[in-house]
GROMACS .gro file of C-alpha atoms in nm:
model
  276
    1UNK     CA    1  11.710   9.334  14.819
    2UNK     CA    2  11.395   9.485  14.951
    3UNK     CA    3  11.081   9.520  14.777
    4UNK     CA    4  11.116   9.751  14.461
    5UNK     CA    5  10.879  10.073  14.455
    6UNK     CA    6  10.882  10.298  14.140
    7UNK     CA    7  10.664  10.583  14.049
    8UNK     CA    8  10.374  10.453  13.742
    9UNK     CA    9  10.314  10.755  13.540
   10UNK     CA   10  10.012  10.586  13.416
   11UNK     CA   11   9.855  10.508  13.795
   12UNK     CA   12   9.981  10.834  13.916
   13UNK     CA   13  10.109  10.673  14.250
   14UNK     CA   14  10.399  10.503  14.386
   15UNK     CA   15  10.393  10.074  14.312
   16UNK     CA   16  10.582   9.788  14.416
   17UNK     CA   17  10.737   9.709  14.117
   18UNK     CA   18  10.602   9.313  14.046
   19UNK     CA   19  10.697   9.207  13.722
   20UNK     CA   20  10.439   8.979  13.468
   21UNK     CA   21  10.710   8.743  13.477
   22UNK     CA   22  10.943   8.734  13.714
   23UNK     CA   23  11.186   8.505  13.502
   24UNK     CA   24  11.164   8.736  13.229
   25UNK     CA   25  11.171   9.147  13.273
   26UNK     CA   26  11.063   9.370  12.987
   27UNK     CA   27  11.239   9.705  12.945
   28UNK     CA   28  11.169   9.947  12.690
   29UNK     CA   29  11.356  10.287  12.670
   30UNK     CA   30  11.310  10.549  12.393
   31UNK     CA   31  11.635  10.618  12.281
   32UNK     CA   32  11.754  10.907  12.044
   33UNK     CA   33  11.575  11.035  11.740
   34UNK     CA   34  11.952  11.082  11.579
   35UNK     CA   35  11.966  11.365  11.382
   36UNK     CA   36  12.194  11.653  11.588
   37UNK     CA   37  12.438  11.604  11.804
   38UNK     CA   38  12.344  11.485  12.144
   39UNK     CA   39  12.340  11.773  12.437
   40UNK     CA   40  12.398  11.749  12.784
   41UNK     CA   41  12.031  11.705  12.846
   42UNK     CA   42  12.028  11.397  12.642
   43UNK     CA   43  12.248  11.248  12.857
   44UNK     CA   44  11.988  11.266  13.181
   45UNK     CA   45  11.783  10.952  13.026
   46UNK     CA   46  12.081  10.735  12.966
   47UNK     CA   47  12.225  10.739  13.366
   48UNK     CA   48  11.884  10.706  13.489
   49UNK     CA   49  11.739  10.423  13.306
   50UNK     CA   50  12.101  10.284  13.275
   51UNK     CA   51  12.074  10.324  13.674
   52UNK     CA   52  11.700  10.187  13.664
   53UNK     CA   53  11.856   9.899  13.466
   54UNK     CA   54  12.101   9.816  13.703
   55UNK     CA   55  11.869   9.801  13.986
   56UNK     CA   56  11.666   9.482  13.786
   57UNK     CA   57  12.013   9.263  13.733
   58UNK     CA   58  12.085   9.347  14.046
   59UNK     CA   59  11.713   9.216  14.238
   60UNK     CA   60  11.631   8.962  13.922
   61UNK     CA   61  11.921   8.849  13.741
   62UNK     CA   62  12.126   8.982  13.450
   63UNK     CA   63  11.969   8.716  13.234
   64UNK     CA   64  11.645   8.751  13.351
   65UNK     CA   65  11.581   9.131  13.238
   66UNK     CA   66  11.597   9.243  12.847
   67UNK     CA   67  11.655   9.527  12.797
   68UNK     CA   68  11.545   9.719  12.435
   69UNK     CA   69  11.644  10.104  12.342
   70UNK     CA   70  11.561  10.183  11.988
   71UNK     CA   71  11.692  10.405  11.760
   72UNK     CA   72  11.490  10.665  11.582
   73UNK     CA   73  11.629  10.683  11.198
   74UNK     CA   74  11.353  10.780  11.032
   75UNK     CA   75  11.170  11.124  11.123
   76UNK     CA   76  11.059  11.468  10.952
   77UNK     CA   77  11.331  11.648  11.218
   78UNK     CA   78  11.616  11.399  10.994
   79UNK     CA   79  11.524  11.488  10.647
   80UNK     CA   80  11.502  11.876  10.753
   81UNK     CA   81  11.857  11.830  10.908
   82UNK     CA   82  11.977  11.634  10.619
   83UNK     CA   83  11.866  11.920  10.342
   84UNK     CA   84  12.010  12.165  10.582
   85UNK     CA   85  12.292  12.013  10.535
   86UNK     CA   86  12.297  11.907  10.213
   87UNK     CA   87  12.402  11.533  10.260
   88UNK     CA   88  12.277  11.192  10.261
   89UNK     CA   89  12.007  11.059  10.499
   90UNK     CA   90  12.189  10.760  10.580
   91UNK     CA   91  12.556  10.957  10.624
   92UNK     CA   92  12.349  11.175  10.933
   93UNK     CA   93  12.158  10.908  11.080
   94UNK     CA   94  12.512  10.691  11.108
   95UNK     CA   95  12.729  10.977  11.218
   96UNK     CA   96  12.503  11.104  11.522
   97UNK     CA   97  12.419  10.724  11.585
   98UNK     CA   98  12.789  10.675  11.622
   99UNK     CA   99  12.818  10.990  11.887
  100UNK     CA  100  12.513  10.855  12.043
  101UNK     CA  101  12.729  10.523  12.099
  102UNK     CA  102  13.053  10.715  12.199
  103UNK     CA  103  12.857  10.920  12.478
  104UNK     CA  104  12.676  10.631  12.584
  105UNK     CA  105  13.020  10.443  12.676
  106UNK     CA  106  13.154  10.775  12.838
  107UNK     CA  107  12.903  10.765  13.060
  108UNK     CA  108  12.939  10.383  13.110
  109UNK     CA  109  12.602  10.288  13.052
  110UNK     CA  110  12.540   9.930  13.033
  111UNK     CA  111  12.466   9.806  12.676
  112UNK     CA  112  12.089   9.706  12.606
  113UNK     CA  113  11.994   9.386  12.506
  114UNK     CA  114  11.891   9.502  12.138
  115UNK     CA  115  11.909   9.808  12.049
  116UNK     CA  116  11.689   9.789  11.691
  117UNK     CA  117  11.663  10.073  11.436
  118UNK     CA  118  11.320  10.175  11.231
  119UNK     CA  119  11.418  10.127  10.984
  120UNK     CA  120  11.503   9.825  10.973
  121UNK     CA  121  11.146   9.687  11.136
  122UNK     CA  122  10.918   9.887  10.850
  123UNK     CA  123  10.765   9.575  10.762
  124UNK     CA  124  10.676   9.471  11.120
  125UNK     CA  125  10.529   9.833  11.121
  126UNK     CA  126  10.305   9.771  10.760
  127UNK     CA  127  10.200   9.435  10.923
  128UNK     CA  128  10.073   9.639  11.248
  129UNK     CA  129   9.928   9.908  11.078
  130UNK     CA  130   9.719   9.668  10.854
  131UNK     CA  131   9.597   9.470  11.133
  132UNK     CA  132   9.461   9.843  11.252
  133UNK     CA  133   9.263   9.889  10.976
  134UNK     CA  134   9.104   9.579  10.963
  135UNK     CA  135   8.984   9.583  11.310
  136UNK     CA  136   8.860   9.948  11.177
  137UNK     CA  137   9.039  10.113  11.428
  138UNK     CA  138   9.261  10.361  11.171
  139UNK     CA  139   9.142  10.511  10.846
  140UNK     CA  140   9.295  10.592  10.528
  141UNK     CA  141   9.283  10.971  10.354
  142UNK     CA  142   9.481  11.036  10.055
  143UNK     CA  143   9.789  10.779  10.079
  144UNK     CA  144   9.775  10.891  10.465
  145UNK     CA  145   9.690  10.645  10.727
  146UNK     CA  146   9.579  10.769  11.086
  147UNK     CA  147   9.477  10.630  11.390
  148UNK     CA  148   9.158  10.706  11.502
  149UNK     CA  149   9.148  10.769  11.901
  150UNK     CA  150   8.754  10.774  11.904
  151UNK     CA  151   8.801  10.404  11.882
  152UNK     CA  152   9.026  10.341  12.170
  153UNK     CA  153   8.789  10.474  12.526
  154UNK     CA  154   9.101  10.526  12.727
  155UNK     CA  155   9.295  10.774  12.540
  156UNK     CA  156   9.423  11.030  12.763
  157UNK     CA  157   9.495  10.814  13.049
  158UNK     CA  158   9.843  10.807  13.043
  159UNK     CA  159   9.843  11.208  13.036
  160UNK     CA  160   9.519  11.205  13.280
  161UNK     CA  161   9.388  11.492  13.032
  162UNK     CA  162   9.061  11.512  12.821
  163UNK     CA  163   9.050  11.532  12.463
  164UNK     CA  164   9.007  11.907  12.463
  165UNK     CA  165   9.308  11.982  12.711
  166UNK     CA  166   9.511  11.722  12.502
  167UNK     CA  167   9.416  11.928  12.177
  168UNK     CA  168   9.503  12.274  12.316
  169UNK     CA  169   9.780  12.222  12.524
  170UNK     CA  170  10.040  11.928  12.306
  171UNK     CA  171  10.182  11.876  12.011
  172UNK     CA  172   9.922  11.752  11.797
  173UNK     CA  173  10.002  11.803  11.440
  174UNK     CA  174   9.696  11.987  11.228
  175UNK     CA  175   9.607  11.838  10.908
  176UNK     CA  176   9.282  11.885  10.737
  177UNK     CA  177   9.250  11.527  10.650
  178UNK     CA  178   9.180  11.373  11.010
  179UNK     CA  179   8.853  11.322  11.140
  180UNK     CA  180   8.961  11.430  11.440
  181UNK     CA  181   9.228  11.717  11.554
  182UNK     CA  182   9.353  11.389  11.780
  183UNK     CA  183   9.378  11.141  11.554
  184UNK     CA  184   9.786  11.075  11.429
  185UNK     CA  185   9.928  10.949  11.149
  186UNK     CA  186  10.047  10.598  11.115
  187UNK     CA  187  10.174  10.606  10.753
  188UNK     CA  188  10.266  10.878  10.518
  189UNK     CA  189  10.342  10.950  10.150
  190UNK     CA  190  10.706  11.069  10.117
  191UNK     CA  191  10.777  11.354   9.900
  192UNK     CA  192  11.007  11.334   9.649
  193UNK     CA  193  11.364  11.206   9.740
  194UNK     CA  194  11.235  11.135  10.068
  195UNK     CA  195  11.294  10.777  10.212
  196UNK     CA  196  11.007  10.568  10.076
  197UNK     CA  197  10.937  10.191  10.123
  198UNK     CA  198  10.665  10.037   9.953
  199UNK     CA  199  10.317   9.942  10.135
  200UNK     CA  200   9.917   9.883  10.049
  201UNK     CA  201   9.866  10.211  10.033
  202UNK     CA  202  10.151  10.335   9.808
  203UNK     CA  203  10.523  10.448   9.870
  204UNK     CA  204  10.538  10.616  10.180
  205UNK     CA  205  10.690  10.606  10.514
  206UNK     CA  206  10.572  10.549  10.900
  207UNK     CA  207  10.504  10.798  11.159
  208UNK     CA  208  10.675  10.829  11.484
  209UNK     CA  209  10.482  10.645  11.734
  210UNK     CA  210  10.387  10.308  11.524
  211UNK     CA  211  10.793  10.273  11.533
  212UNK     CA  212  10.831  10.197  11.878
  213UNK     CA  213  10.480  10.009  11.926
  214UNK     CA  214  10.622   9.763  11.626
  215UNK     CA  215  10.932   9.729  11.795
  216UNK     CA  216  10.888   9.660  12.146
  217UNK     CA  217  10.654   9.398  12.046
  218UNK     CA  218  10.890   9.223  11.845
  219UNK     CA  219  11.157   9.205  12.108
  220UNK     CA  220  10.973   9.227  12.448
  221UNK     CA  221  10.590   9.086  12.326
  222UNK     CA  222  10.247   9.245  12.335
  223UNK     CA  223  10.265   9.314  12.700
  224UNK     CA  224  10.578   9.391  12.887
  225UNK     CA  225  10.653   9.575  13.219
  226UNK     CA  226  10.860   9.863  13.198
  227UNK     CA  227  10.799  10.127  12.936
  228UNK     CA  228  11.064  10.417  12.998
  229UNK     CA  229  11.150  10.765  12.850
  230UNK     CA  230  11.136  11.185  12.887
  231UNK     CA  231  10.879  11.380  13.063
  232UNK     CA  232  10.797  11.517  12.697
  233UNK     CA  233  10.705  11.215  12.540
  234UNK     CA  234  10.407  11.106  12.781
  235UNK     CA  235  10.200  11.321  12.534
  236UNK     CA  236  10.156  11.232  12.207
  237UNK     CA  237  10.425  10.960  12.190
  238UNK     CA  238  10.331  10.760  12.507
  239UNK     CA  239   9.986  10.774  12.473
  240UNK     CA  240   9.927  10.717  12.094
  241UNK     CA  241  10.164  10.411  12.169
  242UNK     CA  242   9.971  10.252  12.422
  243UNK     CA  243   9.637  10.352  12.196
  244UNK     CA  244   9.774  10.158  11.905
  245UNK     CA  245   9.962   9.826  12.095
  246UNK     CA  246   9.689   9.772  12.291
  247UNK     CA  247   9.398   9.815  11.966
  248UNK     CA  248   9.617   9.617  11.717
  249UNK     CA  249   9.675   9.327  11.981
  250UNK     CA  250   9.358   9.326  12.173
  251UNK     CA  251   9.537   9.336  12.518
  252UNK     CA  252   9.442   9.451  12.831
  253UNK     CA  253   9.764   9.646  12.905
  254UNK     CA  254  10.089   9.746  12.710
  255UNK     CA  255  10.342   9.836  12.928
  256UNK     CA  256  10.205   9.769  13.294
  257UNK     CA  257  10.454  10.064  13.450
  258UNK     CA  258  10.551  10.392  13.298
  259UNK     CA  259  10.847  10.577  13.416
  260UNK     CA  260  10.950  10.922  13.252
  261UNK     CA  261  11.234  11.106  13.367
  262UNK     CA  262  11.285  11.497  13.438
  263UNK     CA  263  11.423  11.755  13.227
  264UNK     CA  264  11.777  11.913  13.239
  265UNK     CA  265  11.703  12.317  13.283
  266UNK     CA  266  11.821  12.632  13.181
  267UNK     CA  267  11.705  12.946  13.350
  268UNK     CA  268  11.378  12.737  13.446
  269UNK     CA  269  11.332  12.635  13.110
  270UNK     CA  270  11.408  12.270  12.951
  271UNK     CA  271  11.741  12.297  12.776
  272UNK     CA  272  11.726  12.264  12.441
  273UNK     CA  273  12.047  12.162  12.134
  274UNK     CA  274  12.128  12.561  12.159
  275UNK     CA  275  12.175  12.565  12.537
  276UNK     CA  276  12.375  12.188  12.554
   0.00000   0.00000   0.00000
C-alpha cells in the first residue's frame, strides 16, 4: 500500500500518516454517550472510523493497531433521561449500550480492541485529576474541581479560535464558581440519588472530558496517534482533552493526528434524535 495521507484537524492540512510506533498503532474513537436510542446520524462515525480502522490492519497489521472506543455511562444527559423515565441509571445505560452493540454488528463494524466504560475507570480519573491539582494546574470551589485553561498556553489550538470566540460561540457551561468562563469541570458533587463515588474532595462524580483523557491513557499511553470522533466534539471535548492529558502527563503531544468526521443533515441542519 501507498503512503497513507489523512486530514489532522489539529495542523489544519493534509499529513502522511507516520505512526510513533510503527509496531504499535494507537486509535482512539469517542463512542456513544448511551442514553437514547441511537439515530441514523450516529451511525456516520461507526462506518468511517470502522473504515479508517480497516485501512491500518490492512497497511500495518491487525496486531499491530489497537483500537479503543469508550463508552460514555456516566453524564448529566443520562440522569435527565433516566428521571424522565422514571427507571434505574444502570437499566438505561445497559439497554441503549446493548442497541449500540446490535447496530454496530448490523453495520458490520469491526470490534475494537477494548471498548472500556467510565465508569468503571473513576479511579484512574481521581488519580488524574489529583495529579492536576498538584501541578496547580486545576482548582477546587465548593466540592467542584475545574481545570484551569490559563495554565495550559495552547488552548484553542485544536479549534484554531481565541479565548473570546471559544467563549461566545461553544458550549461552555456558565457557572459562577470558575475563574474563568473557559475553565471546565473535572469533578462534581452529585445531587441526591445521583451516582456518587467517593474522592478527596467528597462524593461526587467526573465530568465529561477527564473520562476519555483517563481512559485512552490507560489503554493506548500518554501519547498515541490517532484521536478520532464528530465534527461537534473538536470544541469543548477535544480541546479540554488534549489541555488536561498533555498538563497531567507533561507531554509534548496527546494524540499526534485528529480526525473528526461530518455530520448527517436534515434540511441543512445536523440531524438530531427527533429527525433519526
Amino acid at each position: 500500500m501507498n503512503s497513507l495521507k489523512i486530514y489532522n484537524t489539529l495542523s489544519k492540512a493534509k499529513e502522511e500518516f507516520i505512526p510513533l510506533n510503527k509496531n504499535l498503532i494507537g486509535m482512539y474513537v469517542c463512542g456513544p454517550t448511551v442514553y437514547d436510542d441511537p439515530h441514523i446520524g450516529n451511525a456516520r462515525p461507526l462506518i468511517i472510523f470502522d473504515l479508517v480502522y480497516r485501512i491500518l490492519i490492512k497497511k500495518f497489521g491487525k496486531n499491530k493497531v489497537n483500537y479503543v472506543r469508550n463508552i460514555t455511562d456516566i453524564d448529566d444527559k443520562i440522569i435527565q433521561r433516566a428521571n424522565e423515565l422514571k427507571i434505574n441509571i444502570g437499566e438505561l445505560t445497559k439497554s441503549i449500550t446493548d442497541i449500540f452493540l446490535a447496530d454496530c454488528k448490523y453495520l458490520n463494524c469491526l470490534n475494537p480492541n477494548h471498548q472500556p466504560k467510565a465508569t468503571d475507570h473513576i479511579t484512574a480519573m481521581i488519580q488524574m485529576i489529583e495529579n492536576l491539582l498538584t501541578k496547580k494546574f486545576a482548582y477546587i470551589k465548593d466540592g467542584n474541581v475545574y481545570f484551569n485553561v490559563n495554565k495550559f498556553k495552547d488552548y484553542g489550538k485544536l479549534s484554531n479560535k481565541n479565548p473570546q470566540e471559544l467563549i461566545s460561540g461553544s458550549r461552555v457551561e456558565i457557572s459562577e464558581l470558575k475563574n474563568n468562563p473557559l475553565d471546565f469541570v473535572l469533578w462534581k458533587p452529585s445531587k441526591d440519588k445521583e451516582p456518587s463515588w467517593q474522592s478527596p474532595w467528597g462524593n461526587g462524580r467526573p465530568g465529561w472530558h477527564i473520562e476519555c483523557s483517563a481512559m485512552s491513557e490507560k489503554f493506548l499511553g500518554k501519547e498515541f496517534d490517532l484521536h478520532c470522533g464528530g465534527l461537534d466534539l473538536i470544541f469543548p471535548h477535544h480541546e479540554n482533552e488534549i489541555a488536561q492529558s498533555i498538563c497531567a502527563n507533561d507531554s509534548s503531544i496527546f494524540a499526534k493526528y485528529w480526525m473528526h468526521n461530518g455530520y448527517v443533515t436534515v434540511d441543512g441542519k445536523k440531524m438530531s434524535k427527533s429527525d433519526g
